[in-house]
C-alpha cells in the first residue's frame, strides 16, 4: 500500500550507524562519534538573544511566504559583501533549512525525465530529491587524485537535450574539498542552469570559496544556517533563484510549508549581522582539528591524496583495509567503538572510503584515532600473523 515514490527513497545509512552507536551507548559502551555531520558547538549567544527578543516581542505569527523582508535584505547584503554580487530581496526565498529549499527547487525546475548532473561521491540525499519529483540524476565520477573535483569536460560529455542543471557543492560533503575558480567558471558555461549548494561556505581553512553567482545568473543558490552558525536544530535556510522562477517556488512554499519559522528568521538576521567573530572562532577550532585528524589518519595508513580544506569532513581511502566500506564501518563501530560513515553512502565511486567528521572535540578525535589505530593493527596482525618464536630452551 506504500507509494512507489516513497519506497524508492534510499535510507540514510549514516543514521543506521548513529542508531547502532546509540544502542551500544544505552548498553553502557562508550562510543566516539566521528560519523555525525553537524557542529558540536552551541549556537552563538548573539543569535539566541535575538530569538529570545523576537519571542518576547510576540513575533510568533506566519511571515511572508518568501520570508521576512529584513532577513532577505540581510542575505542580499551578505552576498554583496562576501562575493561582490548583486542579489535583490525579490530573488530570495527563506525556507526551513536547505533541505526544503532543495525540494522546492527541483519541484519547480524538473519535468519527469529531466536530468540533473551530480558528482559521485555526493551528499547522500541529492539523488533522492531529484528522483522524488520524477527527475533523473546523472552521476559523474570524481577522483581522489583530482581532489574529487569535477572535470568540466566529463560534464560536457553527459549534457544532452534533457539536462536541466549541473549540481555543485563546494566545499563538499563528503570530501571537504573545494572546486577551483577555473573549474567553477568552466562549469558555469555548460548547462542551462547550475544549482550550487553553498551550505558549507564560511567553513574554509585554506583558499577561498566562490559563489556560483560570481560566474552566472542562470543559477540557483542553496544555503542555510545549519553549519557555519551551528544552527542545525533551528531549521533555517534559503534559496536565491532567477526572478522568473520565484512565483512558482513561492506557490510551492505557500501550499506545502506556508513560511519558515518566524522566531528563527529573526535569529538568522543576527547570525548574518552579529556572529562573524563566533564563526571565525569556530573555524579556527575546526582547522586545528582538521590538521590533527589528517595527520593521524595518514599515520594509521589511510590514503588522503589531496588535503580537504573546507566543511568538517575527510574522505579517506581505506581500500587497503577493506573493499567493503559498509562492513568496515560497522566492524570499526563494533570492535573499536568509533562511529564513522561508510563511503558507499555517498555513491558507488566512494566505495572503499570512509568519511570522518571532525565536528567533535580534539580530545575525542584523538581518542577515536587511537582506537582505530589499535583496531587496524589488530586487523593487520590477523592478516599477517607474526611467526611464532621458538624457545631456545
Ligand atoms: C551538503 C549538504 N547540503 C544540505 C544539507 C542539509 O542542511 P539543512 O540543515 O540546511 O537542511 C546538509 C546536511 O548535512 C549537507 O551536508
PDB file of C-alpha atoms in Angstrom, residues 33-334:
ATOM      1  CA  UNK A  33      31.280   9.878  17.236  1.00  0.00           C
ATOM      2  CA  UNK A  34      33.083  10.735  14.032  1.00  0.00           C
ATOM      3  CA  UNK A  35      30.087   9.947  11.823  1.00  0.00           C
ATOM      4  CA  UNK A  36      27.927  12.943  12.669  1.00  0.00           C
ATOM      5  CA  UNK A  37      27.560  15.756  10.141  1.00  0.00           C
ATOM      6  CA  UNK A  38      26.652  18.547  12.488  1.00  0.00           C
ATOM      7  CA  UNK A  39      28.596  21.087  14.508  1.00  0.00           C
ATOM      8  CA  UNK A  40      29.321  20.119  18.122  1.00  0.00           C
ATOM      9  CA  UNK A  41      29.286  23.831  19.070  1.00  0.00           C
ATOM     10  CA  UNK A  42      26.402  25.561  20.774  1.00  0.00           C
ATOM     11  CA  UNK A  43      24.650  28.276  18.737  1.00  0.00           C
ATOM     12  CA  UNK A  44      26.379  31.651  19.385  1.00  0.00           C
ATOM     13  CA  UNK A  45      24.808  33.710  22.170  1.00  0.00           C
ATOM     14  CA  UNK A  46      24.003  36.749  19.982  1.00  0.00           C
ATOM     15  CA  UNK A  47      21.783  34.511  17.816  1.00  0.00           C
ATOM     16  CA  UNK A  48      19.985  33.023  20.819  1.00  0.00           C
ATOM     17  CA  UNK A  49      19.462  36.520  22.247  1.00  0.00           C
ATOM     18  CA  UNK A  50      17.829  37.679  19.015  1.00  0.00           C
ATOM     19  CA  UNK A  51      15.443  34.707  19.134  1.00  0.00           C
ATOM     20  CA  UNK A  52      14.527  35.444  22.748  1.00  0.00           C
ATOM     21  CA  UNK A  53      13.881  39.094  21.874  1.00  0.00           C
ATOM     22  CA  UNK A  54      11.672  38.035  18.938  1.00  0.00           C
ATOM     23  CA  UNK A  55       9.714  35.654  21.123  1.00  0.00           C
ATOM     24  CA  UNK A  56       9.182  38.290  23.800  1.00  0.00           C
ATOM     25  CA  UNK A  57       8.155  40.866  21.217  1.00  0.00           C
ATOM     26  CA  UNK A  58       5.430  38.484  20.045  1.00  0.00           C
ATOM     27  CA  UNK A  59       6.829  37.646  16.617  1.00  0.00           C
ATOM     28  CA  UNK A  60       5.042  34.329  16.744  1.00  0.00           C
ATOM     29  CA  UNK A  61       2.951  34.511  13.581  1.00  0.00           C
ATOM     30  CA  UNK A  62       3.321  33.387   9.970  1.00  0.00           C
ATOM     31  CA  UNK A  63       5.672  35.571   7.993  1.00  0.00           C
ATOM     32  CA  UNK A  64       5.556  36.488   4.299  1.00  0.00           C
ATOM     33  CA  UNK A  65       5.859  33.225   2.353  1.00  0.00           C
ATOM     34  CA  UNK A  66       9.176  34.378   0.849  1.00  0.00           C
ATOM     35  CA  UNK A  67      10.484  35.230   4.329  1.00  0.00           C
ATOM     36  CA  UNK A  68      10.882  38.383   6.422  1.00  0.00           C
ATOM     37  CA  UNK A  69      11.960  41.303   4.257  1.00  0.00           C
ATOM     38  CA  UNK A  70      14.589  42.213   6.909  1.00  0.00           C
ATOM     39  CA  UNK A  71      16.167  38.756   6.571  1.00  0.00           C
ATOM     40  CA  UNK A  72      16.025  38.738   2.779  1.00  0.00           C
ATOM     41  CA  UNK A  73      17.734  42.132   2.761  1.00  0.00           C
ATOM     42  CA  UNK A  74      20.387  40.845   5.176  1.00  0.00           C
ATOM     43  CA  UNK A  75      21.007  37.855   2.860  1.00  0.00           C
ATOM     44  CA  UNK A  76      21.441  40.244  -0.100  1.00  0.00           C
ATOM     45  CA  UNK A  77      23.932  42.355   1.897  1.00  0.00           C
ATOM     46  CA  UNK A  78      25.786  39.177   2.887  1.00  0.00           C
ATOM     47  CA  UNK A  79      26.181  38.076  -0.744  1.00  0.00           C
ATOM     48  CA  UNK A  80      27.234  41.565  -1.836  1.00  0.00           C
ATOM     49  CA  UNK A  81      29.753  41.924   0.973  1.00  0.00           C
ATOM     50  CA  UNK A  82      31.256  38.454   0.692  1.00  0.00           C
ATOM     51  CA  UNK A  83      31.193  37.798  -3.062  1.00  0.00           C
ATOM     52  CA  UNK A  84      30.575  41.225  -4.608  1.00  0.00           C
ATOM     53  CA  UNK A  85      27.379  40.045  -6.320  1.00  0.00           C
ATOM     54  CA  UNK A  86      24.085  41.907  -6.614  1.00  0.00           C
ATOM     55  CA  UNK A  87      21.076  39.968  -5.338  1.00  0.00           C
ATOM     56  CA  UNK A  88      17.636  41.507  -4.823  1.00  0.00           C
ATOM     57  CA  UNK A  89      15.293  40.509  -1.970  1.00  0.00           C
ATOM     58  CA  UNK A  90      12.748  39.503  -4.652  1.00  0.00           C
ATOM     59  CA  UNK A  91      15.102  36.660  -5.631  1.00  0.00           C
ATOM     60  CA  UNK A  92      15.364  35.206  -2.140  1.00  0.00           C
ATOM     61  CA  UNK A  93      13.082  32.544  -0.621  1.00  0.00           C
ATOM     62  CA  UNK A  94      13.601  31.802   3.076  1.00  0.00           C
ATOM     63  CA  UNK A  95      12.984  28.156   3.977  1.00  0.00           C
ATOM     64  CA  UNK A  96      13.032  25.791   6.958  1.00  0.00           C
ATOM     65  CA  UNK A  97      16.562  24.619   6.115  1.00  0.00           C
ATOM     66  CA  UNK A  98      18.440  23.929   2.908  1.00  0.00           C
ATOM     67  CA  UNK A  99      16.630  20.604   2.533  1.00  0.00           C
ATOM     68  CA  UNK A 100      13.125  22.025   1.872  1.00  0.00           C
ATOM     69  CA  UNK A 101      14.733  24.617  -0.421  1.00  0.00           C
ATOM     70  CA  UNK A 102      16.150  21.740  -2.460  1.00  0.00           C
ATOM     71  CA  UNK A 103      12.760  20.061  -2.633  1.00  0.00           C
ATOM     72  CA  UNK A 104      11.043  23.253  -3.807  1.00  0.00           C
ATOM     73  CA  UNK A 105      13.742  23.984  -6.335  1.00  0.00           C
ATOM     74  CA  UNK A 106      13.504  20.603  -8.057  1.00  0.00           C
ATOM     75  CA  UNK A 107       9.700  20.702  -7.871  1.00  0.00           C
ATOM     76  CA  UNK A 108       9.807  23.992  -9.785  1.00  0.00           C
ATOM     77  CA  UNK A 109      12.597  23.065 -12.218  1.00  0.00           C
ATOM     78  CA  UNK A 110      12.097  19.463 -13.313  1.00  0.00           C
ATOM     79  CA  UNK A 111       9.648  17.725 -15.610  1.00  0.00           C
ATOM     80  CA  UNK A 112       9.576  13.926 -15.333  1.00  0.00           C
ATOM     81  CA  UNK A 113      12.623  12.558 -17.146  1.00  0.00           C
ATOM     82  CA  UNK A 114      14.669  15.764 -16.869  1.00  0.00           C
ATOM     83  CA  UNK A 115      18.290  15.174 -15.949  1.00  0.00           C
ATOM     84  CA  UNK A 116      20.455  16.753 -13.250  1.00  0.00           C
ATOM     85  CA  UNK A 117      24.176  16.111 -13.226  1.00  0.00           C
ATOM     86  CA  UNK A 118      25.693  15.349  -9.845  1.00  0.00           C
ATOM     87  CA  UNK A 119      29.148  14.231  -8.779  1.00  0.00           C
ATOM     88  CA  UNK A 120      29.872  10.767  -7.417  1.00  0.00           C
ATOM     89  CA  UNK A 121      30.581  10.976  -4.458  1.00  0.00           C
ATOM     90  CA  UNK A 122      27.843  13.442  -3.447  1.00  0.00           C
ATOM     91  CA  UNK A 123      25.732  14.325  -0.394  1.00  0.00           C
ATOM     92  CA  UNK A 124      23.564  11.234   0.003  1.00  0.00           C
ATOM     93  CA  UNK A 125      20.188  12.986  -0.224  1.00  0.00           C
ATOM     94  CA  UNK A 126      20.713  14.767  -3.596  1.00  0.00           C
ATOM     95  CA  UNK A 127      19.567  11.915  -5.889  1.00  0.00           C
ATOM     96  CA  UNK A 128      16.549  11.291  -3.667  1.00  0.00           C
ATOM     97  CA  UNK A 129      15.307  14.864  -4.078  1.00  0.00           C
ATOM     98  CA  UNK A 130      15.751  14.630  -7.850  1.00  0.00           C
ATOM     99  CA  UNK A 131      14.043  11.231  -8.203  1.00  0.00           C
ATOM    100  CA  UNK A 132      11.162  12.170  -5.912  1.00  0.00           C
ATOM    101  CA  UNK A 133       9.894  14.712  -8.436  1.00  0.00           C
ATOM    102  CA  UNK A 134      10.484  12.365 -11.385  1.00  0.00           C
ATOM    103  CA  UNK A 135      13.910  13.686 -12.372  1.00  0.00           C
ATOM    104  CA  UNK A 136      16.896  11.606 -13.309  1.00  0.00           C
ATOM    105  CA  UNK A 137      20.262  12.072 -11.549  1.00  0.00           C
ATOM    106  CA  UNK A 138      23.250  11.576 -13.850  1.00  0.00           C
ATOM    107  CA  UNK A 139      26.440  10.723 -11.944  1.00  0.00           C
ATOM    108  CA  UNK A 140      29.873  11.966 -12.920  1.00  0.00           C
ATOM    109  CA  UNK A 141      32.639  10.120 -11.074  1.00  0.00           C
ATOM    110  CA  UNK A 142      35.217  12.408  -9.450  1.00  0.00           C
ATOM    111  CA  UNK A 143      38.533  11.074  -8.245  1.00  0.00           C
ATOM    112  CA  UNK A 144      40.750  11.305  -5.195  1.00  0.00           C
ATOM    113  CA  UNK A 145      43.920  12.279  -7.101  1.00  0.00           C
ATOM    114  CA  UNK A 146      41.989  15.167  -8.673  1.00  0.00           C
ATOM    115  CA  UNK A 147      40.847  16.453  -5.259  1.00  0.00           C
ATOM    116  CA  UNK A 148      37.415  14.928  -6.022  1.00  0.00           C
ATOM    117  CA  UNK A 149      36.767  17.865  -8.357  1.00  0.00           C
ATOM    118  CA  UNK A 150      34.536  17.717 -11.383  1.00  0.00           C
ATOM    119  CA  UNK A 151      36.282  17.804 -14.728  1.00  0.00           C
ATOM    120  CA  UNK A 152      34.240  20.199 -16.885  1.00  0.00           C
ATOM    121  CA  UNK A 153      34.993  18.047 -19.947  1.00  0.00           C
ATOM    122  CA  UNK A 154      33.408  14.995 -18.266  1.00  0.00           C
ATOM    123  CA  UNK A 155      30.283  17.044 -17.577  1.00  0.00           C
ATOM    124  CA  UNK A 156      30.160  18.366 -21.145  1.00  0.00           C
ATOM    125  CA  UNK A 157      30.092  14.793 -22.496  1.00  0.00           C
ATOM    126  CA  UNK A 158      26.995  13.952 -20.434  1.00  0.00           C
ATOM    127  CA  UNK A 159      24.928  17.009 -21.335  1.00  0.00           C
ATOM    128  CA  UNK A 160      22.031  16.435 -23.730  1.00  0.00           C
ATOM    129  CA  UNK A 161      18.616  17.923 -24.521  1.00  0.00           C
ATOM    130  CA  UNK A 162      17.114  16.632 -21.265  1.00  0.00           C
ATOM    131  CA  UNK A 163      19.798  18.116 -18.975  1.00  0.00           C
ATOM    132  CA  UNK A 164      18.312  20.881 -16.859  1.00  0.00           C
ATOM    133  CA  UNK A 165      21.111  21.525 -14.384  1.00  0.00           C
ATOM    134  CA  UNK A 166      24.536  20.700 -13.037  1.00  0.00           C
ATOM    135  CA  UNK A 167      24.654  20.370  -9.262  1.00  0.00           C
ATOM    136  CA  UNK A 168      27.765  21.620  -7.469  1.00  0.00           C
ATOM    137  CA  UNK A 169      28.671  21.607  -3.773  1.00  0.00           C
ATOM    138  CA  UNK A 170      31.848  23.411  -2.758  1.00  0.00           C
ATOM    139  CA  UNK A 171      33.116  22.885  -0.070  1.00  0.00           C
ATOM    140  CA  UNK A 172      31.678  19.438  -0.432  1.00  0.00           C
ATOM    141  CA  UNK A 173      30.131  16.846   1.791  1.00  0.00           C
ATOM    142  CA  UNK A 174      31.627  14.171   1.935  1.00  0.00           C
ATOM    143  CA  UNK A 175      35.028  15.179   0.522  1.00  0.00           C
ATOM    144  CA  UNK A 176      35.686  18.503   2.267  1.00  0.00           C
ATOM    145  CA  UNK A 177      37.238  19.767  -0.979  1.00  0.00           C
ATOM    146  CA  UNK A 178      36.630  22.979  -2.896  1.00  0.00           C
ATOM    147  CA  UNK A 179      36.053  23.487  -6.602  1.00  0.00           C
ATOM    148  CA  UNK A 180      38.730  25.714  -8.071  1.00  0.00           C
ATOM    149  CA  UNK A 181      37.856  29.121  -9.526  1.00  0.00           C
ATOM    150  CA  UNK A 182      38.828  27.894 -13.009  1.00  0.00           C
ATOM    151  CA  UNK A 183      36.612  24.826 -12.883  1.00  0.00           C
ATOM    152  CA  UNK A 184      33.660  26.777 -11.490  1.00  0.00           C
ATOM    153  CA  UNK A 185      33.992  29.243 -14.317  1.00  0.00           C
ATOM    154  CA  UNK A 186      34.159  26.478 -16.922  1.00  0.00           C
ATOM    155  CA  UNK A 187      31.184  24.629 -15.386  1.00  0.00           C
ATOM    156  CA  UNK A 188      29.082  27.795 -15.230  1.00  0.00           C
ATOM    157  CA  UNK A 189      29.133  27.928 -19.036  1.00  0.00           C
ATOM    158  CA  UNK A 190      27.999  24.338 -19.525  1.00  0.00           C
ATOM    159  CA  UNK A 191      24.405  23.720 -18.625  1.00  0.00           C
ATOM    160  CA  UNK A 192      21.065  25.540 -18.786  1.00  0.00           C
ATOM    161  CA  UNK A 193      21.235  26.048 -15.012  1.00  0.00           C
ATOM    162  CA  UNK A 194      23.708  25.458 -12.193  1.00  0.00           C
ATOM    163  CA  UNK A 195      22.467  24.502  -8.736  1.00  0.00           C
ATOM    164  CA  UNK A 196      25.050  25.426  -6.105  1.00  0.00           C
ATOM    165  CA  UNK A 197      24.737  24.107  -2.555  1.00  0.00           C
ATOM    166  CA  UNK A 198      26.754  26.687  -0.590  1.00  0.00           C
ATOM    167  CA  UNK A 199      25.853  25.408   2.871  1.00  0.00           C
ATOM    168  CA  UNK A 200      29.500  24.886   3.916  1.00  0.00           C
ATOM    169  CA  UNK A 201      30.538  28.428   2.981  1.00  0.00           C
ATOM    170  CA  UNK A 202      32.195  30.117   5.947  1.00  0.00           C
ATOM    171  CA  UNK A 203      33.961  26.867   6.840  1.00  0.00           C
ATOM    172  CA  UNK A 204      37.003  27.156   4.583  1.00  0.00           C
ATOM    173  CA  UNK A 205      40.518  26.870   6.041  1.00  0.00           C
ATOM    174  CA  UNK A 206      42.754  27.378   3.018  1.00  0.00           C
ATOM    175  CA  UNK A 207      41.932  29.033  -0.270  1.00  0.00           C
ATOM    176  CA  UNK A 208      38.603  30.718  -0.865  1.00  0.00           C
ATOM    177  CA  UNK A 209      35.065  29.635  -1.551  1.00  0.00           C
ATOM    178  CA  UNK A 210      33.245  31.153  -4.516  1.00  0.00           C
ATOM    179  CA  UNK A 211      29.539  31.637  -5.035  1.00  0.00           C
ATOM    180  CA  UNK A 212      28.173  30.474  -8.375  1.00  0.00           C
ATOM    181  CA  UNK A 213      26.629  33.960  -8.702  1.00  0.00           C
ATOM    182  CA  UNK A 214      30.136  35.336  -9.336  1.00  0.00           C
ATOM    183  CA  UNK A 215      30.037  33.434 -12.629  1.00  0.00           C
ATOM    184  CA  UNK A 216      26.462  33.248 -13.860  1.00  0.00           C
ATOM    185  CA  UNK A 217      22.901  34.438 -13.175  1.00  0.00           C
ATOM    186  CA  UNK A 218      21.447  31.226 -14.542  1.00  0.00           C
ATOM    187  CA  UNK A 219      21.930  29.663 -11.161  1.00  0.00           C
ATOM    188  CA  UNK A 220      20.127  28.608  -8.017  1.00  0.00           C
ATOM    189  CA  UNK A 221      21.958  29.048  -4.734  1.00  0.00           C
ATOM    190  CA  UNK A 222      21.017  26.818  -1.817  1.00  0.00           C
ATOM    191  CA  UNK A 223      22.300  27.971   1.532  1.00  0.00           C
ATOM    192  CA  UNK A 224      21.467  27.760   5.203  1.00  0.00           C
ATOM    193  CA  UNK A 225      22.471  28.469   8.752  1.00  0.00           C
ATOM    194  CA  UNK A 226      22.958  24.886   9.992  1.00  0.00           C
ATOM    195  CA  UNK A 227      26.705  24.514   9.562  1.00  0.00           C
ATOM    196  CA  UNK A 228      28.688  27.775   9.815  1.00  0.00           C
ATOM    197  CA  UNK A 229      26.416  29.181  12.543  1.00  0.00           C
ATOM    198  CA  UNK A 230      25.893  25.869  14.383  1.00  0.00           C
ATOM    199  CA  UNK A 231      22.114  26.081  13.955  1.00  0.00           C
ATOM    200  CA  UNK A 232      21.083  22.617  12.719  1.00  0.00           C
ATOM    201  CA  UNK A 233      18.093  22.344  15.048  1.00  0.00           C
ATOM    202  CA  UNK A 234      16.753  25.798  14.238  1.00  0.00           C
ATOM    203  CA  UNK A 235      15.860  24.762  10.678  1.00  0.00           C
ATOM    204  CA  UNK A 236      16.659  27.835   8.619  1.00  0.00           C
ATOM    205  CA  UNK A 237      17.868  28.087   5.053  1.00  0.00           C
ATOM    206  CA  UNK A 238      17.250  29.953   1.830  1.00  0.00           C
ATOM    207  CA  UNK A 239      17.378  29.841  -1.903  1.00  0.00           C
ATOM    208  CA  UNK A 240      18.450  32.542  -4.330  1.00  0.00           C
ATOM    209  CA  UNK A 241      16.782  31.955  -7.684  1.00  0.00           C
ATOM    210  CA  UNK A 242      16.393  33.677 -11.061  1.00  0.00           C
ATOM    211  CA  UNK A 243      13.429  36.053 -10.786  1.00  0.00           C
ATOM    212  CA  UNK A 244      11.280  34.197 -13.326  1.00  0.00           C
ATOM    213  CA  UNK A 245      11.212  31.132 -11.032  1.00  0.00           C
ATOM    214  CA  UNK A 246      10.230  32.916  -7.827  1.00  0.00           C
ATOM    215  CA  UNK A 247       6.466  32.894  -8.281  1.00  0.00           C
ATOM    216  CA  UNK A 248       6.455  29.127  -8.951  1.00  0.00           C
ATOM    217  CA  UNK A 249       8.652  28.427  -5.920  1.00  0.00           C
ATOM    218  CA  UNK A 250       6.542  30.758  -3.808  1.00  0.00           C
ATOM    219  CA  UNK A 251       3.398  28.780  -4.716  1.00  0.00           C
ATOM    220  CA  UNK A 252       5.065  25.560  -3.544  1.00  0.00           C
ATOM    221  CA  UNK A 253       6.120  27.251  -0.288  1.00  0.00           C
ATOM    222  CA  UNK A 254       2.650  28.726   0.318  1.00  0.00           C
ATOM    223  CA  UNK A 255       0.914  25.388  -0.201  1.00  0.00           C
ATOM    224  CA  UNK A 256       3.324  22.969   1.424  1.00  0.00           C
ATOM    225  CA  UNK A 257       5.189  24.959   4.100  1.00  0.00           C
ATOM    226  CA  UNK A 258       3.418  28.384   4.394  1.00  0.00           C
ATOM    227  CA  UNK A 259       6.540  30.120   5.726  1.00  0.00           C
ATOM    228  CA  UNK A 260       9.713  29.400   7.653  1.00  0.00           C
ATOM    229  CA  UNK A 261       9.647  29.719  11.455  1.00  0.00           C
ATOM    230  CA  UNK A 262       9.293  33.403  12.395  1.00  0.00           C
ATOM    231  CA  UNK A 263      11.476  33.404  15.523  1.00  0.00           C
ATOM    232  CA  UNK A 264      14.223  31.529  13.730  1.00  0.00           C
ATOM    233  CA  UNK A 265      14.162  34.083  10.924  1.00  0.00           C
ATOM    234  CA  UNK A 266      14.846  36.915  13.404  1.00  0.00           C
ATOM    235  CA  UNK A 267      17.701  34.824  14.787  1.00  0.00           C
ATOM    236  CA  UNK A 268      19.017  34.420  11.224  1.00  0.00           C
ATOM    237  CA  UNK A 269      19.377  38.198  10.870  1.00  0.00           C
ATOM    238  CA  UNK A 270      21.573  38.253  13.997  1.00  0.00           C
ATOM    239  CA  UNK A 271      23.598  35.358  12.602  1.00  0.00           C
ATOM    240  CA  UNK A 272      24.410  37.273   9.417  1.00  0.00           C
ATOM    241  CA  UNK A 273      24.991  40.631  11.109  1.00  0.00           C
ATOM    242  CA  UNK A 274      26.492  39.872  14.514  1.00  0.00           C
ATOM    243  CA  UNK A 275      28.032  36.397  14.541  1.00  0.00           C
ATOM    244  CA  UNK A 276      31.094  36.893  12.335  1.00  0.00           C
ATOM    245  CA  UNK A 277      33.534  36.642  15.265  1.00  0.00           C
ATOM    246  CA  UNK A 278      31.827  33.492  16.532  1.00  0.00           C
ATOM    247  CA  UNK A 279      32.097  31.896  13.105  1.00  0.00           C
ATOM    248  CA  UNK A 280      35.795  32.849  12.983  1.00  0.00           C
ATOM    249  CA  UNK A 281      36.344  31.291  16.424  1.00  0.00           C
ATOM    250  CA  UNK A 282      34.649  28.016  15.428  1.00  0.00           C
ATOM    251  CA  UNK A 283      36.513  27.994  12.110  1.00  0.00           C
ATOM    252  CA  UNK A 284      39.881  28.267  13.886  1.00  0.00           C
ATOM    253  CA  UNK A 285      38.988  25.328  16.139  1.00  0.00           C
ATOM    254  CA  UNK A 286      37.812  23.207  13.200  1.00  0.00           C
ATOM    255  CA  UNK A 287      41.054  23.982  11.423  1.00  0.00           C
ATOM    256  CA  UNK A 288      43.157  22.747  14.334  1.00  0.00           C
ATOM    257  CA  UNK A 289      41.128  19.512  14.393  1.00  0.00           C
ATOM    258  CA  UNK A 290      41.398  19.189  10.610  1.00  0.00           C
ATOM    259  CA  UNK A 291      45.193  19.300  10.682  1.00  0.00           C
ATOM    260  CA  UNK A 292      45.289  16.829  13.542  1.00  0.00           C
ATOM    261  CA  UNK A 293      42.913  14.260  12.041  1.00  0.00           C
ATOM    262  CA  UNK A 294      44.609  14.356   8.618  1.00  0.00           C
ATOM    263  CA  UNK A 295      47.983  13.707  10.272  1.00  0.00           C
ATOM    264  CA  UNK A 296      46.670  10.851  12.413  1.00  0.00           C
ATOM    265  CA  UNK A 297      44.690   9.203   9.591  1.00  0.00           C
ATOM    266  CA  UNK A 298      47.808   9.212   7.422  1.00  0.00           C
ATOM    267  CA  UNK A 299      49.912   7.762  10.251  1.00  0.00           C
ATOM    268  CA  UNK A 300      47.381   4.949  10.655  1.00  0.00           C
ATOM    269  CA  UNK A 301      47.648   4.189   6.945  1.00  0.00           C
ATOM    270  CA  UNK A 302      44.568   5.798   5.371  1.00  0.00           C
ATOM    271  CA  UNK A 303      45.073   7.472   2.000  1.00  0.00           C
ATOM    272  CA  UNK A 304      44.465  11.224   1.691  1.00  0.00           C
ATOM    273  CA  UNK A 305      45.890  12.420  -1.620  1.00  0.00           C
ATOM    274  CA  UNK A 306      44.590  15.992  -1.619  1.00  0.00           C
ATOM    275  CA  UNK A 307      44.068  17.525   1.823  1.00  0.00           C
ATOM    276  CA  UNK A 308      40.487  18.714   2.353  1.00  0.00           C
ATOM    277  CA  UNK A 309      40.307  22.447   3.113  1.00  0.00           C
ATOM    278  CA  UNK A 310      36.613  23.018   3.830  1.00  0.00           C
ATOM    279  CA  UNK A 311      33.486  21.786   5.656  1.00  0.00           C
ATOM    280  CA  UNK A 312      34.374  19.368   8.506  1.00  0.00           C
ATOM    281  CA  UNK A 313      34.954  16.086   6.726  1.00  0.00           C
ATOM    282  CA  UNK A 314      37.790  13.916   5.491  1.00  0.00           C
ATOM    283  CA  UNK A 315      37.011  11.214   2.928  1.00  0.00           C
ATOM    284  CA  UNK A 316      39.891   8.806   3.460  1.00  0.00           C
ATOM    285  CA  UNK A 317      40.892   5.898   1.257  1.00  0.00           C
ATOM    286  CA  UNK A 318      40.523   2.669   3.255  1.00  0.00           C
ATOM    287  CA  UNK A 319      40.878   0.241   0.340  1.00  0.00           C
ATOM    288  CA  UNK A 320      43.974  -1.364   1.760  1.00  0.00           C
ATOM    289  CA  UNK A 321      41.969  -2.379   4.834  1.00  0.00           C
ATOM    290  CA  UNK A 322      38.726  -3.432   3.120  1.00  0.00           C
ATOM    291  CA  UNK A 323      36.915  -3.134  -0.195  1.00  0.00           C
ATOM    292  CA  UNK A 324      33.555  -3.062   1.635  1.00  0.00           C
ATOM    293  CA  UNK A 325      33.138   0.281   3.393  1.00  0.00           C
ATOM    294  CA  UNK A 326      29.799  -0.675   4.963  1.00  0.00           C
ATOM    295  CA  UNK A 327      31.262  -3.773   6.619  1.00  0.00           C
ATOM    296  CA  UNK A 328      34.409  -1.893   7.644  1.00  0.00           C
ATOM    297  CA  UNK A 329      32.461   0.969   9.243  1.00  0.00           C
ATOM    298  CA  UNK A 330      30.265  -1.411  11.245  1.00  0.00           C
ATOM    299  CA  UNK A 331      33.283  -3.519  12.240  1.00  0.00           C
ATOM    300  CA  UNK A 332      35.058  -0.362  13.493  1.00  0.00           C
ATOM    301  CA  UNK A 333      31.938   0.528  15.473  1.00  0.00           C
ATOM    302  CA  UNK A 334      31.649  -2.989  16.908  1.00  0.00           C
TER     303      UNK A 334
END
